[in-house]
């Protein structure tokens, strides 16, 4: 093909047909440009196709990560539920009022139910095992409730995040992960640590409350310990709300991500 065009060019030159040669040269340039544009379009289409396929794979991974987060959060809700209602029963046994928390409970209510921590109804009277479990759970893990941000961060750093065409989905994904910020985490850890410290000042640890003759007296004789335990209940109500919100957010976003995957497949 190249030889063919070269022969035409040489023949036009030898025959002194300059105007025809000029038209031919322009035509040849146009063909080259068209060829380059076609090649670029094919290359761009191929790159877009690869990017879309990669994005879809990442979005599928994001769904799996969020499903795993949901399972983890559902387990964490057991601990928060027991903290709230267990502490409420203990404070009642110690005749310490909790009326200031009624508004919060109505706003961020968690079901008063059996949990993996305590099987059976919560006792209304002195029960040493129940008290020991409440004291320990009020100051032990999980201190934080972490979401897996690995795939979300990969989407952002790779630039694939900008290729998600649903802008509201991107905004909600950001909001979902911003919810569990470091400030919330640090505050909750501080609250649990204050409860541990309040017990330590009275010579008790959350893991050896069984050595204390009457654990309830740790609260009735120490306003600091009582206040610290109430603070744990208050923060647990708030954490319970965040967990429930996150679970609901995960359910909604998984549906929306599935729609985004189906749209670009």
XYZ file of C-alpha atoms in Angstrom:
265
model
C 0.000 0.000 0.000
C 2.827 2.369 0.858
C 4.578 1.491 -2.441
C 1.381 2.187 -4.343
C 1.058 5.708 -2.906
C 4.768 6.362 -3.469
C 4.437 5.478 -7.160
C 1.493 7.864 -7.562
C 3.460 10.645 -5.868
C 6.522 10.094 -8.092
C 4.424 9.955 -11.284
C 2.688 13.247 -10.473
C 6.026 14.931 -9.810
C 7.675 13.653 -13.003
C 4.662 14.735 -15.069
C 4.805 18.270 -13.576
C 1.258 17.985 -12.290
C 1.978 20.051 -9.193
C -1.626 21.067 -8.456
C -2.743 17.467 -8.594
C 0.243 16.480 -6.474
C -0.714 19.137 -3.903
C -4.269 17.840 -3.725
C -2.933 14.333 -3.414
C -0.561 15.377 -0.586
C -3.393 17.105 1.258
C -5.556 14.013 0.814
C -2.766 11.828 2.135
C -2.374 14.071 5.218
C -6.148 13.964 5.791
C -6.086 10.164 5.624
C -3.212 10.025 8.113
C -5.042 12.388 10.501
C -8.251 10.356 10.192
C -6.272 7.199 10.902
C -4.704 8.761 13.988
C -8.107 9.984 15.241
C -9.636 6.545 14.726
C -6.724 4.942 16.602
C -7.079 7.451 19.454
C -10.832 6.845 19.666
C -10.298 3.093 19.746
C -7.642 3.531 22.423
C -9.882 5.846 24.487
C -12.821 3.465 24.143
C -10.610 0.598 25.256
C -9.324 2.572 28.246
C -12.881 3.573 29.213
C -14.000 -0.047 28.944
C -11.141 -1.198 31.205
C -11.884 1.614 33.673
C -15.596 0.711 33.779
C -14.803 -2.970 34.294
C -12.354 -2.096 37.071
C -14.899 0.255 38.655
C -17.562 -2.448 38.603
C -15.205 -4.939 40.234
C -14.349 -2.384 42.930
C -18.030 -1.630 43.511
C -18.734 -5.355 43.895
C -15.902 -5.520 46.438
C -17.395 -2.472 48.181
C -20.706 -4.325 48.557
C -18.928 -7.322 50.132
C -17.043 -5.040 52.540
C -20.258 -3.291 53.574
C -22.008 -6.617 54.100
C -19.154 -7.684 56.408
C -19.379 -4.313 58.238
C -23.094 -4.908 58.757
C -22.460 -8.298 60.383
C -19.828 -6.730 62.657
C -22.109 -3.838 63.631
C -24.962 -6.224 64.415
C -22.668 -8.037 66.860
C -21.549 -4.712 68.374
C -25.160 -3.707 68.971
C -25.437 -6.550 71.487
C -22.692 -4.998 73.615
C -24.212 -1.511 73.407
C -27.693 -2.816 74.260
C -26.411 -4.666 77.318
C -24.432 -1.619 78.433
C -27.486 0.639 78.286
C -30.045 -1.584 79.991
C -27.581 -3.329 82.284
C -26.292 -0.003 83.634
C -29.857 1.272 83.995
C -30.724 -1.735 86.208
C -27.576 -1.295 88.292
C -28.253 2.414 88.839
C -31.805 1.543 89.894
C -30.475 -0.977 92.432
C -28.166 1.743 93.766
C -31.114 4.200 93.939
C -29.305 6.564 91.573
C -31.803 8.502 89.372
C -31.549 8.252 85.584
C -34.412 10.593 84.687
C -32.049 12.887 82.761
C -31.644 10.129 80.152
C -35.318 9.578 79.374
C -35.307 11.996 76.441
C -32.250 10.350 74.918
C -33.720 6.871 75.271
C -36.867 7.944 73.459
C -34.795 9.451 70.644
C -32.233 6.670 70.234
C -34.135 3.701 71.625
C -32.649 0.215 71.534
C -34.773 -2.841 72.239
C -34.558 -4.138 75.816
C -33.812 -7.751 74.951
C -31.619 -10.750 75.639
C -28.128 -10.514 74.203
C -25.182 -12.821 73.687
C -23.672 -11.282 76.824
C -26.634 -12.006 79.091
C -29.135 -14.745 78.298
C -32.435 -14.270 80.023
C -34.296 -11.327 81.542
C -32.348 -8.654 83.398
C -32.776 -9.124 87.168
C -34.670 -6.489 89.200
C -32.944 -7.519 92.426
C -29.350 -7.996 93.531
C -27.615 -10.558 91.296
C -23.841 -10.662 91.764
C -23.089 -12.288 88.414
C -25.217 -9.728 86.581
C -23.561 -6.805 88.417
C -20.075 -8.135 87.694
C -20.931 -8.555 83.993
C -22.314 -5.006 83.772
C -19.277 -3.486 85.502
C -16.898 -5.342 83.197
C -18.826 -4.662 79.972
C -19.113 -0.961 80.838
C -15.337 -0.619 80.683
C -14.209 -3.229 78.181
C -14.162 -3.579 74.400
C -15.072 -2.956 71.789
C -13.943 0.593 72.544
C -14.518 1.604 68.944
C -16.741 0.498 66.094
C -14.663 0.650 62.932
C -15.851 0.409 59.367
C -13.616 -1.125 56.705
C -12.585 1.780 54.449
C -10.041 -0.130 52.301
C -12.051 -0.328 49.058
C -13.504 3.162 49.524
C -9.982 4.596 49.827
C -8.816 2.612 46.788
C -11.694 4.063 44.743
C -10.598 7.592 45.663
C -6.814 7.175 45.220
C -7.205 5.369 41.879
C -9.473 8.089 40.477
C -12.272 5.566 39.880
C -14.470 7.341 42.421
C -14.923 10.266 40.020
C -16.263 7.842 37.383
C -19.293 6.961 39.533
C -22.030 8.857 37.729
C -24.522 8.896 40.603
C -23.468 12.047 42.489
C -25.892 11.476 45.367
C -24.398 8.011 45.907
C -20.913 9.550 46.159
C -22.143 12.117 48.697
C -23.817 9.412 50.805
C -20.730 7.184 50.707
C -18.647 10.085 52.025
C -21.205 10.811 54.738
C -21.328 7.120 55.714
C -17.582 6.926 56.380
C -17.315 10.407 57.888
C -19.886 9.372 60.506
C -17.312 7.346 62.422
C -14.727 10.072 62.695
C -11.795 10.120 65.110
C -13.521 12.641 67.377
C -16.405 10.261 68.097
C -13.988 7.386 68.678
C -11.711 9.323 71.044
C -14.647 10.611 73.098
C -16.107 7.128 73.576
C -12.760 5.658 74.614
C -12.275 8.500 77.125
C -15.697 7.831 78.660
C -14.991 4.121 79.154
C -11.559 4.882 80.572
C -13.053 7.305 83.124
C -15.259 4.492 84.431
C -12.249 2.181 84.778
C -10.311 4.931 86.566
C -13.209 5.650 88.957
C -13.208 1.989 90.032
C -9.417 1.926 90.283
C -9.501 4.807 92.770
C -11.570 2.585 95.040
C -9.158 -0.306 94.692
C -11.291 -2.246 92.212
C -10.790 -3.350 88.633
C -13.483 -4.166 86.092
C -12.154 -7.730 85.793
C -12.122 -8.584 89.522
C -15.343 -7.085 90.878
C -16.076 -10.496 92.411
C -13.518 -9.662 95.122
C -15.616 -6.679 96.240
C -18.073 -7.576 99.014
C -20.870 -5.329 97.725
C -20.194 -3.845 94.261
C -23.233 -1.561 94.521
C -21.469 0.346 97.298
C -18.773 1.314 94.795
C -21.452 3.554 93.283
C -23.321 4.702 96.391
C -20.098 5.726 98.150
C -18.458 7.377 95.136
C -20.333 10.088 93.238
C -17.453 10.040 90.730
C -17.997 6.339 89.969
C -21.778 6.822 89.701
C -21.336 9.766 87.326
C -18.807 7.823 85.238
C -21.184 4.873 84.881
C -24.052 7.175 83.904
C -21.787 8.756 81.303
C -21.059 5.328 79.820
C -24.819 4.744 79.520
C -25.318 8.144 77.892
C -22.547 7.572 75.318
C -23.758 4.007 74.666
C -27.205 5.361 73.744
C -25.525 7.683 71.239
C -23.291 4.891 69.915
C -26.344 2.660 69.552
C -27.983 5.327 67.428
C -24.881 5.587 65.206
C -24.755 1.816 64.773
C -28.442 1.581 63.845
C -28.043 4.495 61.429
C -24.971 2.837 59.844
C -26.761 -0.496 59.393
C -29.697 1.255 57.721
C -27.266 3.291 55.598
C -25.480 0.105 54.503
C -28.768 -1.550 53.484
C -29.729 1.435 51.330
C -26.306 1.926 49.731
C -25.879 -1.731 48.817
C -29.109 -1.461 46.795
C -27.922 1.730 45.113
C -24.459 0.326 44.334
C -26.109 -2.759 42.775
C -28.129 -0.411 40.543
C -24.935 1.450 39.559
C -23.202 -1.836 38.694
C -26.174 -3.024 36.597
C -26.297 0.328 34.775
C -22.646 0.207 33.679
C -22.356 -3.540 33.015
